[in-house]
Short mmCIF file of C-alpha atoms in Angstrom, two decimals:
data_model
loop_
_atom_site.label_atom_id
_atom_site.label_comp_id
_atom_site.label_asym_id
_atom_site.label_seq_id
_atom_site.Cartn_x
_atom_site.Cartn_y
_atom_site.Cartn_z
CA UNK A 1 0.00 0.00 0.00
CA UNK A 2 1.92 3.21 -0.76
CA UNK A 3 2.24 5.64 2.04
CA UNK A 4 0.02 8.43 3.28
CA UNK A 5 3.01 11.72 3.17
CA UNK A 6 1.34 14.27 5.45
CA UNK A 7 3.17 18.13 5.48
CA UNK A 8 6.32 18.37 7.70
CA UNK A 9 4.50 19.61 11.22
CA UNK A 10 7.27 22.10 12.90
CA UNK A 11 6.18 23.57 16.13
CA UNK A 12 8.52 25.30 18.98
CA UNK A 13 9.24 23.16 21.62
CA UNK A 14 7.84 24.11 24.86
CA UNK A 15 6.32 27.15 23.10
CA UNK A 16 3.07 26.47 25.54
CA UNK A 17 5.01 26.03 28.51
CA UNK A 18 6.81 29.11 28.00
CA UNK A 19 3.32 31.19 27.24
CA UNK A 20 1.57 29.96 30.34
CA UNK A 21 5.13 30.78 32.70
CA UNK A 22 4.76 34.06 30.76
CA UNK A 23 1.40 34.64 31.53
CA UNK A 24 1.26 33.95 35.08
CA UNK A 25 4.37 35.58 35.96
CA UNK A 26 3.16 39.00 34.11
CA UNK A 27 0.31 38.79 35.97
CA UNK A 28 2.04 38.45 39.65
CA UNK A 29 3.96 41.09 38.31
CA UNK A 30 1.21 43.68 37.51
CA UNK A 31 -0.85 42.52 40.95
CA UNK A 32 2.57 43.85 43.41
CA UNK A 33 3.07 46.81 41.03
CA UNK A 34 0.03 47.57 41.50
CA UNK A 35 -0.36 46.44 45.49
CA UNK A 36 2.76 48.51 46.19
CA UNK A 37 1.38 51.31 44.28
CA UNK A 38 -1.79 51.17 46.86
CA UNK A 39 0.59 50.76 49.62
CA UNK A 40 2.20 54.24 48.90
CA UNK A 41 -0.31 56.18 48.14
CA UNK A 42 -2.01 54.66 51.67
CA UNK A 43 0.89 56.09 53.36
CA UNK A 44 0.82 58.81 51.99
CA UNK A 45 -2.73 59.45 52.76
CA UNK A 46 -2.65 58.63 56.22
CA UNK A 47 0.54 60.50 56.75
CA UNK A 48 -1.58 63.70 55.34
CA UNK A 49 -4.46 62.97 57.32
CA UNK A 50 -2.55 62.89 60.98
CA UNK A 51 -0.71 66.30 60.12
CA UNK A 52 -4.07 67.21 59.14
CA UNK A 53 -5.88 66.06 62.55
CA UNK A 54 -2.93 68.22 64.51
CA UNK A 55 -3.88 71.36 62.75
CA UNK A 56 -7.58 71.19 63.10
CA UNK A 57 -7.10 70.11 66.75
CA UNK A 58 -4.94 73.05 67.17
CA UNK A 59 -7.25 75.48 65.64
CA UNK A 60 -10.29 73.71 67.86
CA UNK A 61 -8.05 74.30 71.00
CA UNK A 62 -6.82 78.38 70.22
CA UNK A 63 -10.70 78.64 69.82
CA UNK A 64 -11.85 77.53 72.81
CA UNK A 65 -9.65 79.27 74.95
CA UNK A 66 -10.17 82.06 73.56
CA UNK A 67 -14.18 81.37 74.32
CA UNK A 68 -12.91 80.68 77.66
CA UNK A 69 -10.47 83.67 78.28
CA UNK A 70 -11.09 85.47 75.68
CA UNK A 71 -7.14 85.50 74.69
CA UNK A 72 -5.84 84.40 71.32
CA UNK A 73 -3.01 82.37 72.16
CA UNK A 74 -0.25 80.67 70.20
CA UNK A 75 -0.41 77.19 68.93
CA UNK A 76 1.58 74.72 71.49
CA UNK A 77 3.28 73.36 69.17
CA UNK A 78 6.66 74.76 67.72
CA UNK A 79 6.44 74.07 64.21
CA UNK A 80 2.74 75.55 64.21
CA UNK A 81 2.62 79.26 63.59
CA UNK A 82 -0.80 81.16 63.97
CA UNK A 83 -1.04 84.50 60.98
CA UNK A 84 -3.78 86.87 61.04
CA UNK A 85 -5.62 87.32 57.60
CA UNK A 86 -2.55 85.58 55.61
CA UNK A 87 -0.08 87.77 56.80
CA UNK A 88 3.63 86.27 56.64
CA UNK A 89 1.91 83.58 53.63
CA UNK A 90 2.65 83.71 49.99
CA UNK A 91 -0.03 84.96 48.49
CA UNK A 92 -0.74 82.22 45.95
CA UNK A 93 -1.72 80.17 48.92
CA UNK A 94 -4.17 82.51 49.73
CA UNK A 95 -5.21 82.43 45.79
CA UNK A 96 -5.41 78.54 45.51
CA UNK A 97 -6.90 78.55 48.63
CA UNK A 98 -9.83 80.53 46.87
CA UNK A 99 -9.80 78.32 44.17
CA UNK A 100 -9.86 75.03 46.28
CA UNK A 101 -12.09 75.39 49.87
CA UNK A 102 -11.18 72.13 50.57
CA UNK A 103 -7.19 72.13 50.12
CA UNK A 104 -5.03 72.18 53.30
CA UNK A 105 -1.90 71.15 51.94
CA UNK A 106 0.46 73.82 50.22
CA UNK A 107 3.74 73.52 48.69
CA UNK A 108 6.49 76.78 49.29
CA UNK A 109 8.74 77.06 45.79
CA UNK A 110 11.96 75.06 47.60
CA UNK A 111 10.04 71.97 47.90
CA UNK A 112 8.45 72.38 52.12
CA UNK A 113 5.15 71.77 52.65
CA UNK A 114 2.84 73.25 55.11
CA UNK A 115 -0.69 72.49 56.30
CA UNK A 116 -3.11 75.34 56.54
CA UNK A 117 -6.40 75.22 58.64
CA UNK A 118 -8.75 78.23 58.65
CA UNK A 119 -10.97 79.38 61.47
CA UNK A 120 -12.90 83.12 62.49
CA UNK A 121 -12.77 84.91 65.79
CA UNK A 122 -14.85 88.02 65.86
CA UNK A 123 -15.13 88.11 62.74
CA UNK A 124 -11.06 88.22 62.35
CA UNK A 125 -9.80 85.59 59.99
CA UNK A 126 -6.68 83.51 61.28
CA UNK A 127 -4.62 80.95 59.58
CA UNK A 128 -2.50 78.01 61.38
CA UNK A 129 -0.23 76.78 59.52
CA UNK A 130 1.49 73.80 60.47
CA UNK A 131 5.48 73.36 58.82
CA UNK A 132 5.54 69.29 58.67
CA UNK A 133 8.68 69.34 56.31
CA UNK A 134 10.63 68.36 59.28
CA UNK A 135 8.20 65.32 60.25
CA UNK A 136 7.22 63.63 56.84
CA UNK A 137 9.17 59.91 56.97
CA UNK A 138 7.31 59.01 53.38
CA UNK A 139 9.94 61.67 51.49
CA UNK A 140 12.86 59.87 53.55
CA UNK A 141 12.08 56.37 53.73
CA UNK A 142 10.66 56.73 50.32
CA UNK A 143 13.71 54.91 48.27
CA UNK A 144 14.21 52.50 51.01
CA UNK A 145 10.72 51.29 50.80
CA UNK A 146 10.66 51.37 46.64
CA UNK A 147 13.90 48.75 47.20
CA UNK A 148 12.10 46.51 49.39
CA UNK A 149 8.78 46.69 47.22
CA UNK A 150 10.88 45.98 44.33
CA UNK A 151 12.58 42.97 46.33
CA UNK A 152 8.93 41.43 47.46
CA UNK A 153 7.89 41.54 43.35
CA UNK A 154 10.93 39.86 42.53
CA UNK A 155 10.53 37.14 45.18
CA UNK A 156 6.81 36.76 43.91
CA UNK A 157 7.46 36.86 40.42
CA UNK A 158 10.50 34.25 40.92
CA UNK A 159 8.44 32.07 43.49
CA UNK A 160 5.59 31.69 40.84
CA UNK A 161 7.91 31.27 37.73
CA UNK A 162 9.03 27.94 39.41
CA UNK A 163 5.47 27.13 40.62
CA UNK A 164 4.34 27.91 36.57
CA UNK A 165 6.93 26.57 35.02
CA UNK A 166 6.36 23.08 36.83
CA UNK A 167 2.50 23.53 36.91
CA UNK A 168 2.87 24.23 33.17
CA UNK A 169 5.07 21.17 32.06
CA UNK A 170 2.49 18.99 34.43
CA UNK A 171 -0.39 20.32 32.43
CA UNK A 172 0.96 20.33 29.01
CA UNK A 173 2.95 17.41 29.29
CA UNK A 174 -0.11 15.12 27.48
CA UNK A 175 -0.47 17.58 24.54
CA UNK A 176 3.53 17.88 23.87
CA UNK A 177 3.27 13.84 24.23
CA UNK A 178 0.07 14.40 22.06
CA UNK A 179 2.15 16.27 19.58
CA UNK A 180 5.19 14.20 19.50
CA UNK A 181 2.82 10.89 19.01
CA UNK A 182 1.67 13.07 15.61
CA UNK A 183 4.52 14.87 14.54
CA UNK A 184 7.59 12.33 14.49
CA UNK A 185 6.28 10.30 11.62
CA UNK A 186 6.15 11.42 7.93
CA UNK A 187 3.35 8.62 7.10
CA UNK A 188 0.18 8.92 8.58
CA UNK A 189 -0.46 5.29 8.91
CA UNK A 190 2.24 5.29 10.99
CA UNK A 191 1.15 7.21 13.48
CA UNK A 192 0.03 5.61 16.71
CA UNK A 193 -1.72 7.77 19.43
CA UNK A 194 -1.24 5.89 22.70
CA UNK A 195 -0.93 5.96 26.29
CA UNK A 196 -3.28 7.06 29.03
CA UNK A 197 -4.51 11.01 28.95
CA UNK A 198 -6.09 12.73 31.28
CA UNK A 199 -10.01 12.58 31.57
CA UNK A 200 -10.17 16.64 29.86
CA UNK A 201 -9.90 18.26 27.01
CA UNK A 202 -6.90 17.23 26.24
CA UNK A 203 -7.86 13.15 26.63
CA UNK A 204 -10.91 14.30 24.06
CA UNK A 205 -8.64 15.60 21.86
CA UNK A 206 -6.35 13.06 22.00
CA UNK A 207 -9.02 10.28 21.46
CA UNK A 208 -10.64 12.03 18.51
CA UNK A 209 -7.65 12.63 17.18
CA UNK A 210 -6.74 8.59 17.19
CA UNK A 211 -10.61 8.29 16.04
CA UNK A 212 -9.84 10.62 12.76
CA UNK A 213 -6.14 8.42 12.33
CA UNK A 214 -8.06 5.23 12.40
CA UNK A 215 -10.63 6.46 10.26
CA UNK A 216 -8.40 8.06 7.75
CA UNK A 217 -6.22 4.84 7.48
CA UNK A 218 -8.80 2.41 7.23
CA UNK A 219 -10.08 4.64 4.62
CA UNK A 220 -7.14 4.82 2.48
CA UNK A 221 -6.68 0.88 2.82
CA UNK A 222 -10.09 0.32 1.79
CA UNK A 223 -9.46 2.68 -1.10
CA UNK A 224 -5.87 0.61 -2.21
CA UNK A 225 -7.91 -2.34 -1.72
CA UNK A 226 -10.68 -1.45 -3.79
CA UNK A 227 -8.39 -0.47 -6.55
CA UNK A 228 -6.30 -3.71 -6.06
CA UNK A 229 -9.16 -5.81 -6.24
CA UNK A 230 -10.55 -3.96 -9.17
CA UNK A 231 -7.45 -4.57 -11.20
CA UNK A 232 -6.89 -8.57 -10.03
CA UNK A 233 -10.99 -9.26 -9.70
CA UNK A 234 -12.88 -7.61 -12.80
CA UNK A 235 -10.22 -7.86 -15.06
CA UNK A 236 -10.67 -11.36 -15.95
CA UNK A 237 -14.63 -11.71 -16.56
CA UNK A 238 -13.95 -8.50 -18.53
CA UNK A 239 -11.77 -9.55 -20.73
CA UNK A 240 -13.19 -13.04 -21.06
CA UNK A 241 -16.30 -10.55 -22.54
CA UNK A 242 -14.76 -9.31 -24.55
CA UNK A 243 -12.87 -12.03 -26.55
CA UNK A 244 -16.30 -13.74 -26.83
CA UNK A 245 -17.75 -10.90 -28.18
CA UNK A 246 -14.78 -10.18 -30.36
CA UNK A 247 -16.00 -13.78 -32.16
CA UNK A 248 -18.25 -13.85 -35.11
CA UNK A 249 -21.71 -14.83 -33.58
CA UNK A 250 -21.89 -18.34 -35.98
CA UNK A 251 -18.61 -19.23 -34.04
CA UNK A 252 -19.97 -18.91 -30.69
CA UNK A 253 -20.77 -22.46 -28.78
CA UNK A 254 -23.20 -23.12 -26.41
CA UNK A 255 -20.25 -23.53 -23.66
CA UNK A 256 -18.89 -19.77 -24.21
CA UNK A 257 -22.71 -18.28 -23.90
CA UNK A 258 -22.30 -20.21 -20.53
CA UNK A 259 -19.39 -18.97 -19.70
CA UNK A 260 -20.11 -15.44 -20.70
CA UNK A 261 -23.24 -15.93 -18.40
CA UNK A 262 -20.80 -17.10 -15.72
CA UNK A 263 -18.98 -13.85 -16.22
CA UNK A 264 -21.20 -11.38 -16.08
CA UNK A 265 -23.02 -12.85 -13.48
CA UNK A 266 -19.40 -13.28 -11.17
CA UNK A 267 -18.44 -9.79 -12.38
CA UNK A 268 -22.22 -8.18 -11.12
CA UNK A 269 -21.52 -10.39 -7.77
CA UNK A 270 -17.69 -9.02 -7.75
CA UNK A 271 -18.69 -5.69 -8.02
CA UNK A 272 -21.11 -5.49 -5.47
CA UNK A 273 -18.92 -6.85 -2.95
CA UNK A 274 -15.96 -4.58 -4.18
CA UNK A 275 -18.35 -1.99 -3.19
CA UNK A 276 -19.53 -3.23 0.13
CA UNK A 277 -15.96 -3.68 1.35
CA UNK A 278 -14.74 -0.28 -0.21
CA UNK A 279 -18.00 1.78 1.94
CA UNK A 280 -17.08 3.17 5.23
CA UNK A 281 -20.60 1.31 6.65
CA UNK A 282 -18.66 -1.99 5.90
CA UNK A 283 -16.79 -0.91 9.28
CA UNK A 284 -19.91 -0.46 11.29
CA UNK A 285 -20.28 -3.70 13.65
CA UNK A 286 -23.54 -4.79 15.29
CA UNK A 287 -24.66 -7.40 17.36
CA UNK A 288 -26.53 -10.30 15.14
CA UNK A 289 -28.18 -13.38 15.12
CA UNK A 290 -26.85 -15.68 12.91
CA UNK A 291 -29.07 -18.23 12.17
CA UNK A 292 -31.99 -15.91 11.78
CA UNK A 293 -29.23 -14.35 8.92
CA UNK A 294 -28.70 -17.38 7.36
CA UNK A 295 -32.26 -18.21 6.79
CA UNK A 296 -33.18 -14.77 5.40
CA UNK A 297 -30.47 -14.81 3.15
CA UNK A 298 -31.63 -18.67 1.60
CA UNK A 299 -35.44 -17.62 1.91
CA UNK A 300 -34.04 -14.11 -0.67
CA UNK A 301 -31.20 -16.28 -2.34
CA UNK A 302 -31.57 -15.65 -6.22
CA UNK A 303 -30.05 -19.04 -7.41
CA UNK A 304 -31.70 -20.71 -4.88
CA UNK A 305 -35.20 -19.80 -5.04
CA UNK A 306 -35.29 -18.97 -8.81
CA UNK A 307 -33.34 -21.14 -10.70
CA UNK A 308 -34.29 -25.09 -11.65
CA UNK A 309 -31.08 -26.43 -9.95
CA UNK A 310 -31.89 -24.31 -6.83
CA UNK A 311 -35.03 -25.27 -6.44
CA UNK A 312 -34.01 -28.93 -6.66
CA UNK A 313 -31.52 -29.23 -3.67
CA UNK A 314 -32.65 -29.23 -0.22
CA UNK A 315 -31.43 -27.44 2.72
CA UNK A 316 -31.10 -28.53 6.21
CA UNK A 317 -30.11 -25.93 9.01
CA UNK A 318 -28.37 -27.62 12.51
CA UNK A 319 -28.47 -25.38 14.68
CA UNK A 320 -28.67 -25.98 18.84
CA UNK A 321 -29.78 -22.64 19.73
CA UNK A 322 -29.46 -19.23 17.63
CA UNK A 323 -25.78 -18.14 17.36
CA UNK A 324 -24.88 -14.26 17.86
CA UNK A 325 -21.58 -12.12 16.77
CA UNK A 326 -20.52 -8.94 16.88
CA UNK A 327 -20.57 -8.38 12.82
CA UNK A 328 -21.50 -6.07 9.73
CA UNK A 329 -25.14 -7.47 8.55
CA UNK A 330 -24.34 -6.05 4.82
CA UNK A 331 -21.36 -8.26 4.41
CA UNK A 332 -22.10 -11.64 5.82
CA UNK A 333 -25.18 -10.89 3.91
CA UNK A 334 -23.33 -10.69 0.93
CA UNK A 335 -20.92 -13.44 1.96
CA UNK A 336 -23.70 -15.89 3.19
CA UNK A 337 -25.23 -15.47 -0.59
CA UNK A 338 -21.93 -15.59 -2.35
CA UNK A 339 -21.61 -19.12 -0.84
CA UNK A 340 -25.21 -20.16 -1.19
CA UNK A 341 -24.56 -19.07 -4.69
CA UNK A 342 -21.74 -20.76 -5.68
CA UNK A 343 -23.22 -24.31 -3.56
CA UNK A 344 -26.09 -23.93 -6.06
CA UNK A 345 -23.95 -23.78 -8.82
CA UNK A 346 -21.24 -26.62 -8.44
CA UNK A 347 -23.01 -29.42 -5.68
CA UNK A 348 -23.67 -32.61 -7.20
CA UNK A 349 -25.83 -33.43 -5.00
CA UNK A 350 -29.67 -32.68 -3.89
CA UNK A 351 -28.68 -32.08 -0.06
CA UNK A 352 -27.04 -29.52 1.64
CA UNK A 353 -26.36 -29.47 5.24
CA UNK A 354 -25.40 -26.08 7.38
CA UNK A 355 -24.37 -26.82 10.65
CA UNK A 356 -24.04 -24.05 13.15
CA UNK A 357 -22.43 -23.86 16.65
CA UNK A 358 -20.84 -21.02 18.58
CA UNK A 359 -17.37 -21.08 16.87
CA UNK A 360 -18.17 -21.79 13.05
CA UNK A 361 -20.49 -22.20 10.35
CA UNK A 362 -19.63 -25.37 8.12
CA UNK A 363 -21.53 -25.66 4.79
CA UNK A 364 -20.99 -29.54 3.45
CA UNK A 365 -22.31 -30.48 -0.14
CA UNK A 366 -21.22 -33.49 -2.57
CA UNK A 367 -18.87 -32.45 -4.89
CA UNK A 368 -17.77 -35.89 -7.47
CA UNK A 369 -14.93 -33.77 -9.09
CA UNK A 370 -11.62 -33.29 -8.76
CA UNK A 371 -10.80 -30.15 -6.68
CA UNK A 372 -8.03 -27.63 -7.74
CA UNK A 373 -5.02 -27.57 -5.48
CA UNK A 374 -5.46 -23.81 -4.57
CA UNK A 375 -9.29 -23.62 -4.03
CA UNK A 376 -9.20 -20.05 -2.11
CA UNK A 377 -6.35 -18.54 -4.20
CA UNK A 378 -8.28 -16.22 -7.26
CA UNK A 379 -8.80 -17.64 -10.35
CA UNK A 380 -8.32 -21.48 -9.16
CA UNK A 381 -11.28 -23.39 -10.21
CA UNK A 382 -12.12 -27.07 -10.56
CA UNK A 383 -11.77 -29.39 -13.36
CA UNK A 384 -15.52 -29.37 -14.70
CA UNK A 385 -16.12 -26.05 -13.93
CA UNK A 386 -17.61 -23.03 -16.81
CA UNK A 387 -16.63 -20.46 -14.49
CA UNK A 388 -13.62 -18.34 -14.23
CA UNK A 389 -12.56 -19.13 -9.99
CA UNK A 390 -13.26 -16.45 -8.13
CA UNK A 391 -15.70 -17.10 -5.87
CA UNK A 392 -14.00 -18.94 -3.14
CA UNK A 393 -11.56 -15.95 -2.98
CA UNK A 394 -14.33 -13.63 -2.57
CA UNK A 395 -15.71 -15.28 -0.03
CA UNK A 396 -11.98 -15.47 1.76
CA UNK A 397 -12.03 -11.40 0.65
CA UNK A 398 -14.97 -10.60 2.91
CA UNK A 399 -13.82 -13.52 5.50
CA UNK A 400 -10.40 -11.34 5.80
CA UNK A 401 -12.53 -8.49 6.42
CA UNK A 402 -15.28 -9.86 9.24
CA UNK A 403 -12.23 -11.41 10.85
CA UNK A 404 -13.86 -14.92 10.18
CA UNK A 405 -11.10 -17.72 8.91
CA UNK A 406 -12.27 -19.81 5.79
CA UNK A 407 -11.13 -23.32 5.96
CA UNK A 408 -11.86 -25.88 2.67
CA UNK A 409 -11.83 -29.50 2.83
CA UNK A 410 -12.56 -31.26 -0.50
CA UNK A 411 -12.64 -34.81 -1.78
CA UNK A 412 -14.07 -36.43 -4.47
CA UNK A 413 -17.50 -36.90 -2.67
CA UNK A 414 -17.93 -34.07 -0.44
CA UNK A 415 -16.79 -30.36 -0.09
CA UNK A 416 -16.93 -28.90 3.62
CA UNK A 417 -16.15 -25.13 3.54
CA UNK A 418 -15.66 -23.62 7.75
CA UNK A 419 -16.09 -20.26 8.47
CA UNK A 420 -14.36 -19.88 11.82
CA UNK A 421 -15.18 -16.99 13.78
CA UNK A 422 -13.46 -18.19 16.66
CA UNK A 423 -9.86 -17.23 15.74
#
């Protein structure tokens, strides 16, 4: 059979492995950019918020003892300075002040910041402002903490590298094997999907996958088949055919119009089982009852209900109890008949026995000729015979196929052919 050549498969090695490691690290790297990011901007909020708290504390404590005393005094605490109407502020605090109500953080031109919290006293506005420049750790432990932040995303992203890199070669070790199983042979019938999978995607894959294999190399060897048998088969009731028709008509005997009628009637039988073996539904397998086969097939046997010898010869079925296998109906159909057929045609006798048991089928029929030495080997026929030998190798064609074995035993008086589905 000459080899299925699929297209050279080239794929990077690992290329999967390497995405998913990819994948998760980038992630764990984007979650503690952005989890540090939080973390700074927390501390810097609640940094903000206590220098805030001071102030407004302040302010609430100037105010009520100057309800109490009715003294403005100055703010307790050194680094708080208390201005009347802006006085001894830059004036675009004042404007920006205006601009935002709810601002109370302000930044002088050489980088200090101050907090600013607004109250009225007799109608008199003051402004505390509270010079934190000196008390803000964020600014100075700012690098510090970026190096450590930096250091914990490393960790992470190195701690789940290994973690995907092993996760990632456990889950994508069936599909590389998957791969490999495809890709290292050039021929496709040489391609053998094996091994356990896991019960996922992957395992589905990998069993359709096998599924399409089988499928596609039982189709191709039905196909070379079908063309073999074709060629070796038909060829030689064709061509017997034609060199009777090539002879005048006056020079044609009564023994070539039989043996023309011999040919077309083996080529019409040839051809149909050609075609039953060459259909994918030849592969389809059901559960069947034998006997009740057999008997349909001689109740709608052609030769032996219609023709004169047929009708003459007398069946007898032995059968202890019906027989089932696991089988394609169309083709034992077509093999049962083929056999029927060709009993009909060459017994010398009136009787026919069929015997059936769980392992075989045996079909025994008197035969007073001399049998050829090759009886399942095409073409082989016996020493009386018009035809041109091929049904015995038909019937070993379609026996091949069920998985049946055809054994022949022939003598001068009686000719036993076994079908052995017991192998």
């Amino acid at each position: 059979m000459k080899p299925i050549n699929k297209p050279a498969l080239t794929a990077k090695s690992g290329s999967i492995n390497t995405a998913i490691s990819k994948l998760l690290v980038s992630v764990v790297l984007i979650i503690t950019l952005f989890y540090s990011t939080l973390l700074l901007i927390y501390s810097w909020v609640v940094e903000d918020n206590i220098f805030n708290r001071q102030v407004m504390d302040e302010a609430a404590y100037i105010q009520e003892v100057y309800k109490a005393t009715g003294e403005i005094v100055q703010p307790r605490s050194s680094y708080m300075t208390l201005h009347l109407n802006w006085q001894g502020l830059p004036p675009q605090f004042k404007k920006e002040k205006q601009q935002k109500p709810d601002k109370v953080e302000f930044d002088y031109p050489d980088g200090r910041t101050i907090h600013l919290q607004l109250f009225t006293i007799e109608n008199q506005t003051y402004v505390l402002s509270a010079d934190v420049a000196g008390f803000e750790v964020s600014r100075d432990f700012l690098p510090r903490i970026l190096w450590m932040l930096a250091l914990l995303s490393l960790c992470c992203c190195l701690v789940v590298a290994v973690v995907a890199i092993f996760k990632a070669r456990r889950i994508t070790h069936p599909l590389n094997r998957l791969a490999e199983q495809v890709s290292k042979h050039q021929r496709i019938e040489d391609i053998q999907v094996q091994g356990h999978y896991p019960n996922n995607e992957i395992g589905t894959l990998a069993a359709r996958i096998k599924d399409a294999f089988e499928r596609l190399v039982q189709a191709w060897a039905r196909e070379a088949n079908f063309t073999k048998d074709v060629s070796h088969e038909i060829r030689t009731p064709v061509t017997i055919a034609k060199n009777l028709l090539a002879k005048p008509f006056s020079e044609v005997s009564q023994s070539d119009w039989h043996t023309l009628h011999d040919a077309n009637l083996r080529l019409e039988q040839t051809t149909e089982i050609l075609l039953a073996l060459a259909r994918n539904e030849s592969t389809k397998l059901s559960n069947t009852n034998l006997t009740q086969l057999l008997e349909q097939c001689l109740l709608q046997n052609t030769d032996v209900n219609l023709s004169s010898k047929g009708q003459d010869i007398e069946f007898e079925i032995e059968a202890e109890q019906d027989v089932y296998q696991t089988i394609n109906e169309n083709l034992v159909s077509i093999l049962f008949n083929n056999v029927l057929s060709n009993i009909v045609h060459y017994t010398s006798g009136k009787s026919v026995t069929i015997k059936i048991t769980c392992n075989d089928i045996t079909f025994t029929n008197a035969y007073h000729q001399t049998p050829p030495t090759e009886l399942l080997k095409s073409g082989e026929k016996g020493q009386n015979s018009q035809g041109i030998g091929h049904g015995l190798s038909l019937v070993k064609r379609i026996s091949d196929v069920c998985g049946w074995q055809v054994l022949v035993s022939a003598t001068k008086k009686h000719f036993v052919l076994t079908l052995n589905f017991d192998k």
